């Protein structure tokens, strides 16, 4: 689609002139996401509600115009790139917390609500929304639902899908539907809510989200543990889980990640250490203290060199600062980062870390590992430079080898980033042909004209 005055005028009547643009500046701003790459849309439209979106989608079907739903653009797999031009629908105007139901422990929100804002608002009422992706300060709930985001607390509390009770969505043919229930239980008909969660905007546009809440934990304690070797840390992770302790978070950083953060923040991290674990325990005070003492003892059994237990909120924040700084720190190492979020069974973490180290050596590359060791979700960062064609090709081959190793260990290629554009070439490595074909058939049923975020996943 090239900008068409007739189409522009019809959409302008739907949203108002203030909320549609075809300027080069606005089109450029919505031509990329956190994955990099660039594809210019033809129009940028900021609808106010499901009714406006429905009218725009009907129009898009009539003229075969691609529609790309967009939240904060913080995704790492190119899911928000307008590959074939078309209309980028920016959902940040739909950012209201519609109500908080303290009796039934639910909250209904628009897709543009920032994750951290939601958490802060419900915590004022003594409630708790656990999913906490690293991008929570700017990512939107709609985007979280679209890729089924996780985060450090997933080990104990689960991921986004575990908190979505129902959705309002606009289908690719323009109908507005409501899925799910407002009750704890409900098994009437197929579960379309779960189908839309993680669909990456390929089956519809989410316009309202009903979420489950929990009571806010009474006590939270944080501990940082330094190990001389990666094997010590990964074996400690396995032992903690084997001991039937489920921390709220159990985060991992290897030596390369520690070095990057220290170079970035100069906070006194031990750069010779093999690995670091950041562990958080929450719940009733007595239980938290007991589990914290048990974790400390288990870590000592695996040659821990240094254990720091935060005494207050300020010290907790200081311990978390190192983990949160990993991603921005990596940019100082190499200009190009291929960021994968593989998952293996928790008891296979030592094995995948060894396999990745071997792949790094084989391809003469720097690969930095950190992430959510408690649920087996490791962020594998292959550091390279696109301008160095030989190195970049080696990096891409290394990614495929890493994926093969993950599948050998009964893992999965993505834990929380989704498939989008960057992982779509590899989806057939994990999903068998008949299942992949059924997924494509579902896409065809929902989106017969293939206008909804085309080119993603498949």
Short mmCIF file of C-alpha atoms in Angstrom, two decimals:
data_model
loop_
_atom_site.label_atom_id
_atom_site.label_comp_id
_atom_site.label_asym_id
_atom_site.label_seq_id
_atom_site.Cartn_x
_atom_site.Cartn_y
_atom_site.Cartn_z
CA UNK A 1 0.00 0.00 0.00
CA UNK A 2 1.20 3.46 -0.86
CA UNK A 3 -0.39 6.34 0.99
CA UNK A 4 -3.80 6.73 -0.58
CA UNK A 5 -5.71 9.97 0.01
CA UNK A 6 -9.04 8.15 -0.10
CA UNK A 7 -7.99 5.61 2.55
CA UNK A 8 -6.33 8.32 4.64
CA UNK A 9 -9.54 10.35 4.55
CA UNK A 10 -11.72 7.40 5.58
CA UNK A 11 -9.50 6.59 8.57
CA UNK A 12 -9.31 10.29 9.48
CA UNK A 13 -13.10 10.28 9.78
CA UNK A 14 -12.85 7.35 12.21
CA UNK A 15 -10.09 8.62 14.54
CA UNK A 16 -9.89 12.35 13.86
CA UNK A 17 -7.01 14.06 12.09
CA UNK A 18 -4.99 14.36 15.29
CA UNK A 19 -4.50 10.59 15.47
CA UNK A 20 -3.42 9.65 11.95
CA UNK A 21 -0.15 10.50 10.24
CA UNK A 22 1.71 9.75 7.02
CA UNK A 23 4.66 12.07 7.68
CA UNK A 24 8.14 10.67 7.18
CA UNK A 25 9.03 11.48 10.78
CA UNK A 26 6.13 9.54 12.30
CA UNK A 27 6.49 6.65 9.90
CA UNK A 28 10.18 6.34 10.80
CA UNK A 29 9.42 6.35 14.55
CA UNK A 30 7.26 3.24 14.10
CA UNK A 31 9.46 1.44 11.59
CA UNK A 32 11.50 -0.59 14.12
CA UNK A 33 11.41 -2.23 17.55
CA UNK A 34 14.02 -3.45 20.03
CA UNK A 35 15.12 -6.19 17.62
CA UNK A 36 16.54 -3.63 15.19
CA UNK A 37 15.83 -3.74 11.47
CA UNK A 38 13.59 -1.20 9.78
CA UNK A 39 10.42 -1.31 7.65
CA UNK A 40 8.45 1.86 7.03
CA UNK A 41 4.67 1.74 7.46
CA UNK A 42 2.44 3.77 5.18
CA UNK A 43 0.29 5.15 7.97
CA UNK A 44 0.51 5.52 11.74
CA UNK A 45 -2.89 5.45 13.45
CA UNK A 46 -3.68 5.84 17.17
CA UNK A 47 -7.21 4.55 17.82
CA UNK A 48 -9.13 5.24 21.04
CA UNK A 49 -11.17 2.05 21.43
CA UNK A 50 -12.29 -1.28 19.97
CA UNK A 51 -15.02 0.34 17.88
CA UNK A 52 -12.54 2.55 16.03
CA UNK A 53 -10.20 -0.40 15.53
CA UNK A 54 -13.04 -2.52 14.16
CA UNK A 55 -13.89 0.11 11.53
CA UNK A 56 -10.23 0.43 10.53
CA UNK A 57 -9.83 -3.34 10.23
CA UNK A 58 -12.95 -3.63 8.04
CA UNK A 59 -11.47 -0.95 5.79
CA UNK A 60 -8.10 -2.73 5.73
CA UNK A 61 -9.80 -5.94 4.60
CA UNK A 62 -11.60 -4.11 1.83
CA UNK A 63 -8.35 -2.68 0.46
CA UNK A 64 -6.01 -5.59 1.46
CA UNK A 65 -3.93 -3.35 3.74
CA UNK A 66 -1.63 -4.95 6.34
CA UNK A 67 -2.40 -4.07 9.98
CA UNK A 68 0.38 -4.17 12.58
CA UNK A 69 -0.72 -3.80 16.22
CA UNK A 70 1.94 -2.09 18.34
CA UNK A 71 2.49 -1.52 22.02
CA UNK A 72 5.73 -0.02 23.34
CA UNK A 73 7.93 -1.58 20.64
CA UNK A 74 10.11 -3.27 23.27
CA UNK A 75 10.01 -6.75 21.73
CA UNK A 76 13.21 -8.55 20.74
CA UNK A 77 11.97 -10.62 17.78
CA UNK A 78 10.79 -8.00 15.28
CA UNK A 79 7.12 -8.64 16.03
CA UNK A 80 6.15 -5.00 15.54
CA UNK A 81 7.94 -4.44 12.23
CA UNK A 82 5.61 -3.45 9.36
CA UNK A 83 7.30 -5.77 6.85
CA UNK A 84 4.92 -4.95 4.02
CA UNK A 85 4.09 -1.37 4.91
CA UNK A 86 0.46 -0.85 5.77
CA UNK A 87 -1.02 0.61 8.96
CA UNK A 88 0.69 0.54 12.32
CA UNK A 89 -2.01 0.70 15.01
CA UNK A 90 -0.41 2.27 18.09
CA UNK A 91 -2.41 1.33 21.18
CA UNK A 92 -0.93 3.70 23.76
CA UNK A 93 -4.08 5.86 23.94
CA UNK A 94 -5.88 2.84 25.40
CA UNK A 95 -3.99 3.06 28.68
CA UNK A 96 -6.65 3.20 31.39
CA UNK A 97 -6.89 0.96 34.41
CA UNK A 98 -10.64 0.48 34.06
CA UNK A 99 -11.35 -0.95 37.51
CA UNK A 100 -9.77 -2.88 40.37
CA UNK A 101 -12.11 -5.43 41.98
CA UNK A 102 -10.77 -6.01 45.50
CA UNK A 103 -13.51 -8.51 46.34
CA UNK A 104 -12.78 -10.82 43.41
CA UNK A 105 -9.06 -10.02 43.08
CA UNK A 106 -9.22 -8.88 39.45
CA UNK A 107 -8.32 -5.81 37.42
CA UNK A 108 -9.39 -4.78 33.93
CA UNK A 109 -7.03 -2.67 31.83
CA UNK A 110 -6.52 -1.29 28.36
CA UNK A 111 -3.67 -2.76 26.30
CA UNK A 112 -1.58 0.41 26.55
CA UNK A 113 -1.18 0.32 30.35
CA UNK A 114 2.51 0.17 31.31
CA UNK A 115 3.25 -2.96 33.35
CA UNK A 116 4.98 -1.18 36.23
CA UNK A 117 2.14 1.35 36.53
CA UNK A 118 -0.35 -1.50 36.90
CA UNK A 119 1.79 -3.13 39.57
CA UNK A 120 2.14 0.11 41.51
CA UNK A 121 -1.59 0.85 41.42
CA UNK A 122 -2.72 -2.58 42.64
CA UNK A 123 -0.02 -2.65 45.34
CA UNK A 124 -1.53 0.51 46.83
CA UNK A 125 -4.49 -1.71 47.66
CA UNK A 126 -2.39 -4.54 49.09
CA UNK A 127 -2.68 -6.59 45.89
CA UNK A 128 -0.05 -8.09 43.60
CA UNK A 129 0.38 -8.60 39.84
CA UNK A 130 3.43 -10.90 39.62
CA UNK A 131 4.56 -11.00 35.93
CA UNK A 132 7.65 -8.77 35.73
CA UNK A 133 9.41 -8.70 32.35
CA UNK A 134 12.71 -6.81 32.32
CA UNK A 135 10.98 -4.14 30.24
CA UNK A 136 8.25 -3.57 32.86
CA UNK A 137 9.06 0.14 33.23
CA UNK A 138 7.98 0.80 29.64
CA UNK A 139 6.41 -2.33 28.12
CA UNK A 140 2.62 -2.45 27.88
CA UNK A 141 0.25 -5.10 29.18
CA UNK A 142 -1.14 -5.65 25.68
CA UNK A 143 2.34 -6.43 24.40
CA UNK A 144 2.97 -8.70 27.39
CA UNK A 145 -0.17 -10.67 26.53
CA UNK A 146 0.70 -10.78 22.83
CA UNK A 147 3.98 -12.61 23.52
CA UNK A 148 3.06 -14.19 26.88
CA UNK A 149 5.84 -12.36 28.74
CA UNK A 150 7.53 -13.88 31.76
CA UNK A 151 10.19 -12.38 33.99
CA UNK A 152 12.22 -13.29 37.08
CA UNK A 153 9.17 -14.14 39.22
CA UNK A 154 7.93 -16.78 36.77
CA UNK A 155 9.64 -19.55 38.74
CA UNK A 156 7.11 -19.17 41.57
CA UNK A 157 4.22 -17.23 40.10
CA UNK A 158 4.06 -18.21 36.43
CA UNK A 159 3.87 -16.03 33.33
CA UNK A 160 1.34 -13.62 31.81
CA UNK A 161 -1.06 -16.34 30.59
CA UNK A 162 -1.51 -17.53 34.17
CA UNK A 163 -3.15 -14.19 35.06
CA UNK A 164 -5.36 -13.51 32.03
CA UNK A 165 -9.00 -14.38 32.75
CA UNK A 166 -10.57 -12.79 29.70
CA UNK A 167 -10.05 -10.53 26.71
CA UNK A 168 -11.83 -8.13 24.44
CA UNK A 169 -10.33 -8.31 20.95
CA UNK A 170 -10.95 -7.21 17.39
CA UNK A 171 -10.66 -10.07 14.92
CA UNK A 172 -8.86 -9.65 11.56
CA UNK A 173 -12.28 -9.47 9.88
CA UNK A 174 -13.45 -6.64 12.14
CA UNK A 175 -15.72 -8.39 14.65
CA UNK A 176 -15.34 -7.45 18.32
CA UNK A 177 -15.31 -10.52 20.57
CA UNK A 178 -15.16 -11.17 24.31
CA UNK A 179 -13.43 -14.30 25.59
CA UNK A 180 -12.98 -15.90 28.99
CA UNK A 181 -14.91 -15.38 32.22
CA UNK A 182 -14.90 -13.20 35.34
CA UNK A 183 -15.09 -16.23 37.60
CA UNK A 184 -12.37 -18.48 38.99
CA UNK A 185 -13.66 -21.42 36.95
CA UNK A 186 -15.16 -21.64 33.46
CA UNK A 187 -15.04 -24.40 30.83
CA UNK A 188 -17.77 -23.48 28.35
CA UNK A 189 -16.53 -23.90 24.78
CA UNK A 190 -13.02 -23.66 23.38
CA UNK A 191 -10.49 -21.51 25.24
CA UNK A 192 -10.03 -18.67 22.77
CA UNK A 193 -8.41 -16.56 25.48
CA UNK A 194 -5.41 -18.88 25.57
CA UNK A 195 -5.31 -18.99 21.78
CA UNK A 196 -5.01 -15.20 21.56
CA UNK A 197 -2.37 -15.04 24.30
CA UNK A 198 1.02 -15.34 22.62
CA UNK A 199 -0.37 -14.96 19.08
CA UNK A 200 1.84 -11.88 18.54
CA UNK A 201 -0.93 -9.88 16.93
CA UNK A 202 -1.47 -12.40 14.13
CA UNK A 203 -4.98 -13.48 15.16
CA UNK A 204 -6.43 -10.22 16.44
CA UNK A 205 -5.94 -6.95 18.29
CA UNK A 206 -6.38 -7.08 22.06
CA UNK A 207 -8.38 -4.09 23.33
CA UNK A 208 -9.20 -4.98 26.97
CA UNK A 209 -7.63 -7.44 29.39
CA UNK A 210 -9.11 -8.92 32.57
CA UNK A 211 -6.33 -10.01 34.93
CA UNK A 212 -6.20 -12.08 38.09
CA UNK A 213 -4.48 -10.56 41.15
CA UNK A 214 -2.99 -12.04 44.31
CA UNK A 215 -2.56 -10.69 47.84
CA UNK A 216 0.74 -8.82 48.13
CA UNK A 217 3.43 -10.90 49.92
CA UNK A 218 4.09 -9.71 53.49
CA UNK A 219 7.87 -10.09 53.35
CA UNK A 220 10.48 -10.07 50.57
CA UNK A 221 14.16 -10.88 51.17
CA UNK A 222 16.99 -10.83 48.60
CA UNK A 223 20.32 -12.67 48.59
CA UNK A 224 23.29 -12.44 46.22
CA UNK A 225 25.69 -15.40 45.94
CA UNK A 226 29.06 -15.47 44.16
CA UNK A 227 30.56 -18.78 42.93
CA UNK A 228 34.08 -19.52 41.64
CA UNK A 229 32.80 -21.65 38.74
CA UNK A 230 29.69 -21.72 36.57
CA UNK A 231 29.21 -25.40 37.40
CA UNK A 232 29.01 -24.58 41.10
CA UNK A 233 26.25 -22.04 40.50
CA UNK A 234 24.21 -24.21 38.14
CA UNK A 235 24.46 -27.21 40.50
CA UNK A 236 23.33 -24.98 43.37
CA UNK A 237 20.27 -23.97 41.30
CA UNK A 238 19.38 -27.63 40.75
CA UNK A 239 19.83 -28.41 44.44
CA UNK A 240 17.67 -25.49 45.59
CA UNK A 241 14.78 -26.67 43.39
CA UNK A 242 15.37 -30.32 44.32
CA UNK A 243 15.08 -29.30 47.98
CA UNK A 244 11.48 -28.20 47.30
CA UNK A 245 12.24 -24.53 47.83
CA UNK A 246 10.53 -22.30 45.27
CA UNK A 247 12.06 -18.80 45.47
CA UNK A 248 10.20 -15.82 44.03
CA UNK A 249 13.22 -15.28 41.74
CA UNK A 250 16.39 -17.21 40.97
CA UNK A 251 18.53 -15.24 38.53
CA UNK A 252 21.87 -16.19 36.96
CA UNK A 253 24.82 -14.25 35.52
CA UNK A 254 27.96 -15.86 34.08
CA UNK A 255 31.47 -14.39 34.28
CA UNK A 256 31.17 -12.45 31.03
CA UNK A 257 27.95 -10.83 32.24
CA UNK A 258 29.54 -9.94 35.58
CA UNK A 259 32.51 -8.34 33.81
CA UNK A 260 30.25 -6.32 31.49
CA UNK A 261 28.19 -4.98 34.39
CA UNK A 262 31.27 -4.08 36.42
CA UNK A 263 32.77 -2.23 33.48
CA UNK A 264 29.45 -0.42 33.04
CA UNK A 265 28.59 0.46 36.66
CA UNK A 266 31.88 0.16 38.58
CA UNK A 267 30.02 -1.26 41.58
CA UNK A 268 32.73 -3.56 42.92
CA UNK A 269 31.59 -6.90 41.49
CA UNK A 270 34.18 -9.72 41.68
CA UNK A 271 35.27 -9.94 38.02
CA UNK A 272 37.10 -13.24 38.53
CA UNK A 273 33.97 -14.99 39.76
CA UNK A 274 32.56 -17.78 37.61
CA UNK A 275 28.92 -16.88 38.20
CA UNK A 276 26.46 -15.01 40.39
CA UNK A 277 22.99 -15.96 41.59
CA UNK A 278 20.42 -13.40 42.70
CA UNK A 279 17.70 -15.04 44.75
CA UNK A 280 14.53 -13.57 46.23
CA UNK A 281 12.21 -15.27 48.71
CA UNK A 282 8.79 -13.93 49.68
CA UNK A 283 5.84 -14.85 51.88
CA UNK A 284 5.23 -14.89 55.64
CA UNK A 285 8.16 -13.65 57.69
CA UNK A 286 8.92 -16.94 59.48
CA UNK A 287 8.78 -18.99 56.29
CA UNK A 288 10.98 -16.51 54.42
CA UNK A 289 13.69 -16.58 57.08
CA UNK A 290 13.66 -20.37 57.18
CA UNK A 291 13.95 -20.71 53.38
CA UNK A 292 16.64 -18.04 53.19
CA UNK A 293 18.75 -19.86 55.76
CA UNK A 294 18.29 -23.13 53.88
CA UNK A 295 19.33 -21.51 50.57
CA UNK A 296 22.41 -20.00 52.21
CA UNK A 297 23.40 -23.42 53.54
CA UNK A 298 22.89 -25.12 50.17
CA UNK A 299 24.99 -22.51 48.37
CA UNK A 300 27.84 -23.02 50.86
CA UNK A 301 27.76 -26.72 49.99
CA UNK A 302 28.55 -25.73 46.38
CA UNK A 303 31.63 -23.61 47.13
CA UNK A 304 30.01 -20.18 47.30
CA UNK A 305 32.64 -17.48 47.79
CA UNK A 306 30.48 -14.60 48.95
CA UNK A 307 26.91 -14.33 50.24
CA UNK A 308 25.20 -10.99 50.76
CA UNK A 309 21.71 -10.80 52.28
CA UNK A 310 20.01 -7.43 51.79
CA UNK A 311 18.94 -5.89 55.10
CA UNK A 312 16.44 -3.39 53.66
CA UNK A 313 14.78 -2.11 50.48
CA UNK A 314 17.77 0.08 49.58
CA UNK A 315 20.17 -2.86 49.75
CA UNK A 316 17.73 -5.01 47.76
CA UNK A 317 17.67 -2.42 45.02
CA UNK A 318 21.47 -2.31 44.98
CA UNK A 319 21.67 -6.09 44.51
CA UNK A 320 19.12 -5.95 41.68
CA UNK A 321 20.97 -3.11 39.97
CA UNK A 322 23.63 -5.53 38.70
CA UNK A 323 21.12 -7.92 37.14
CA UNK A 324 19.09 -5.14 35.51
CA UNK A 325 22.22 -3.58 34.04
CA UNK A 326 23.26 -6.63 32.01
CA UNK A 327 21.38 -5.78 28.81
CA UNK A 328 22.50 -2.13 28.57
CA UNK A 329 26.05 -3.12 29.57
CA UNK A 330 26.38 -5.56 26.65
CA UNK A 331 26.29 -2.72 24.14
CA UNK A 332 29.76 -1.68 25.30
CA UNK A 333 31.18 -5.04 24.31
CA UNK A 334 30.05 -5.37 20.68
CA UNK A 335 27.74 -3.27 18.49
CA UNK A 336 25.51 -6.21 17.52
CA UNK A 337 23.76 -8.52 19.98
CA UNK A 338 21.84 -11.60 18.89
CA UNK A 339 19.61 -12.10 21.91
CA UNK A 340 17.96 -15.51 22.33
CA UNK A 341 15.82 -16.67 25.26
CA UNK A 342 16.11 -20.42 25.26
CA UNK A 343 14.58 -22.67 27.94
CA UNK A 344 15.66 -26.11 29.15
CA UNK A 345 14.41 -28.29 32.01
CA UNK A 346 15.94 -26.85 35.19
CA UNK A 347 18.10 -29.88 35.85
CA UNK A 348 19.61 -29.44 32.36
CA UNK A 349 20.98 -25.93 32.99
CA UNK A 350 24.53 -27.16 33.71
CA UNK A 351 24.44 -29.14 30.46
CA UNK A 352 23.25 -26.28 28.23
CA UNK A 353 25.77 -23.86 29.73
CA UNK A 354 28.56 -26.32 28.88
CA UNK A 355 27.19 -26.83 25.36
CA UNK A 356 27.02 -23.06 24.78
CA UNK A 357 30.58 -22.61 26.01
CA UNK A 358 31.72 -25.26 23.53
CA UNK A 359 29.83 -23.55 20.70
CA UNK A 360 31.41 -20.20 21.60
CA UNK A 361 34.86 -21.81 21.43
CA UNK A 362 34.10 -23.63 18.17
CA UNK A 363 32.97 -20.44 16.42
CA UNK A 364 35.48 -18.14 18.15
CA UNK A 365 32.72 -15.92 19.56
CA UNK A 366 31.84 -14.24 22.83
CA UNK A 367 28.54 -15.57 24.18
CA UNK A 368 27.15 -14.10 27.39
CA UNK A 369 24.57 -15.95 29.46
CA UNK A 370 22.23 -14.61 32.10
CA UNK A 371 18.59 -14.90 33.01
CA UNK A 372 16.00 -16.86 34.89
CA UNK A 373 17.83 -19.97 36.05
CA UNK A 374 14.97 -20.87 38.37
CA UNK A 375 12.72 -21.79 35.45
CA UNK A 376 15.45 -22.82 33.02
CA UNK A 377 15.07 -19.67 30.88
CA UNK A 378 18.55 -18.45 29.91
CA UNK A 379 19.13 -15.33 27.84
CA UNK A 380 21.92 -16.27 25.44
CA UNK A 381 23.61 -13.25 23.87
CA UNK A 382 25.85 -13.88 20.89
CA UNK A 383 28.03 -10.77 20.62
CA UNK A 384 29.14 -9.76 17.15
CA UNK A 385 29.39 -6.93 14.64
CA UNK A 386 27.23 -6.89 11.51
CA UNK A 387 29.93 -4.93 9.72
CA UNK A 388 32.28 -7.91 10.08
CA UNK A 389 30.60 -10.26 7.59
CA UNK A 390 32.65 -13.32 8.51
CA UNK A 391 32.04 -12.94 12.23
CA UNK A 392 28.34 -12.21 11.73
CA UNK A 393 27.90 -15.35 9.61
CA UNK A 394 29.65 -17.38 12.32
CA UNK A 395 27.30 -15.86 14.86
CA UNK A 396 24.22 -16.90 12.88
CA UNK A 397 25.55 -20.44 12.52
CA UNK A 398 26.24 -20.52 16.24
CA UNK A 399 22.61 -19.58 16.97
CA UNK A 400 21.38 -22.61 15.01
CA UNK A 401 23.83 -24.84 16.90
CA UNK A 402 22.57 -23.44 20.20
CA UNK A 403 18.98 -24.16 19.19
CA UNK A 404 19.93 -27.74 18.26
CA UNK A 405 21.55 -28.19 21.66
CA UNK A 406 18.45 -26.82 23.39
CA UNK A 407 16.16 -29.25 21.57
CA UNK A 408 18.52 -32.13 22.33
CA UNK A 409 17.93 -31.34 26.00
CA UNK A 410 14.12 -31.28 25.58
CA UNK A 411 13.98 -27.49 25.71
CA UNK A 412 12.26 -24.81 23.67
CA UNK A 413 13.58 -22.03 21.45
CA UNK A 414 11.75 -19.16 23.16
CA UNK A 415 10.57 -18.70 26.71
CA UNK A 416 9.18 -15.18 26.69
CA UNK A 417 10.27 -13.20 23.60
CA UNK A 418 8.06 -15.01 21.10
CA UNK A 419 8.85 -15.96 17.50
CA UNK A 420 8.09 -12.82 15.51
CA UNK A 421 10.39 -12.34 12.56
CA UNK A 422 13.83 -13.29 13.86
CA UNK A 423 12.95 -16.79 15.09
CA UNK A 424 10.52 -17.74 12.33
CA UNK A 425 13.24 -19.49 10.23
CA UNK A 426 13.79 -21.93 13.11
CA UNK A 427 10.22 -22.74 14.16
CA UNK A 428 10.25 -25.97 12.14
CA UNK A 429 13.15 -27.25 14.24
CA UNK A 430 10.81 -27.50 17.24
CA UNK A 431 7.27 -27.89 15.93
CA UNK A 432 6.46 -30.97 13.89
CA UNK A 433 5.03 -30.45 10.39
CA UNK A 434 1.46 -31.56 11.08
CA UNK A 435 1.19 -29.23 14.10
CA UNK A 436 2.72 -26.36 12.16
CA UNK A 437 0.21 -26.93 9.37
CA UNK A 438 -2.70 -26.83 11.85
CA UNK A 439 -1.39 -23.53 13.21
CA UNK A 440 -1.33 -22.09 9.70
CA UNK A 441 -4.89 -23.31 9.14
CA UNK A 442 -6.01 -21.55 12.33
CA UNK A 443 -4.37 -18.37 11.09
CA UNK A 444 -6.25 -18.72 7.79
CA UNK A 445 -9.59 -19.17 9.58
CA UNK A 446 -9.09 -16.08 11.72
CA UNK A 447 -7.41 -13.98 9.04
CA UNK A 448 -8.55 -15.12 5.57
CA UNK A 449 -6.96 -12.13 3.82
CA UNK A 450 -3.70 -12.34 5.79
CA UNK A 451 -3.76 -8.68 6.81
CA UNK A 452 -3.01 -9.07 10.53
CA UNK A 453 0.72 -8.69 11.24
CA UNK A 454 1.66 -10.68 8.12
CA UNK A 455 5.06 -12.36 7.91
CA UNK A 456 5.36 -13.11 11.61
CA UNK A 457 5.79 -16.53 13.28
CA UNK A 458 5.40 -18.60 10.05
#
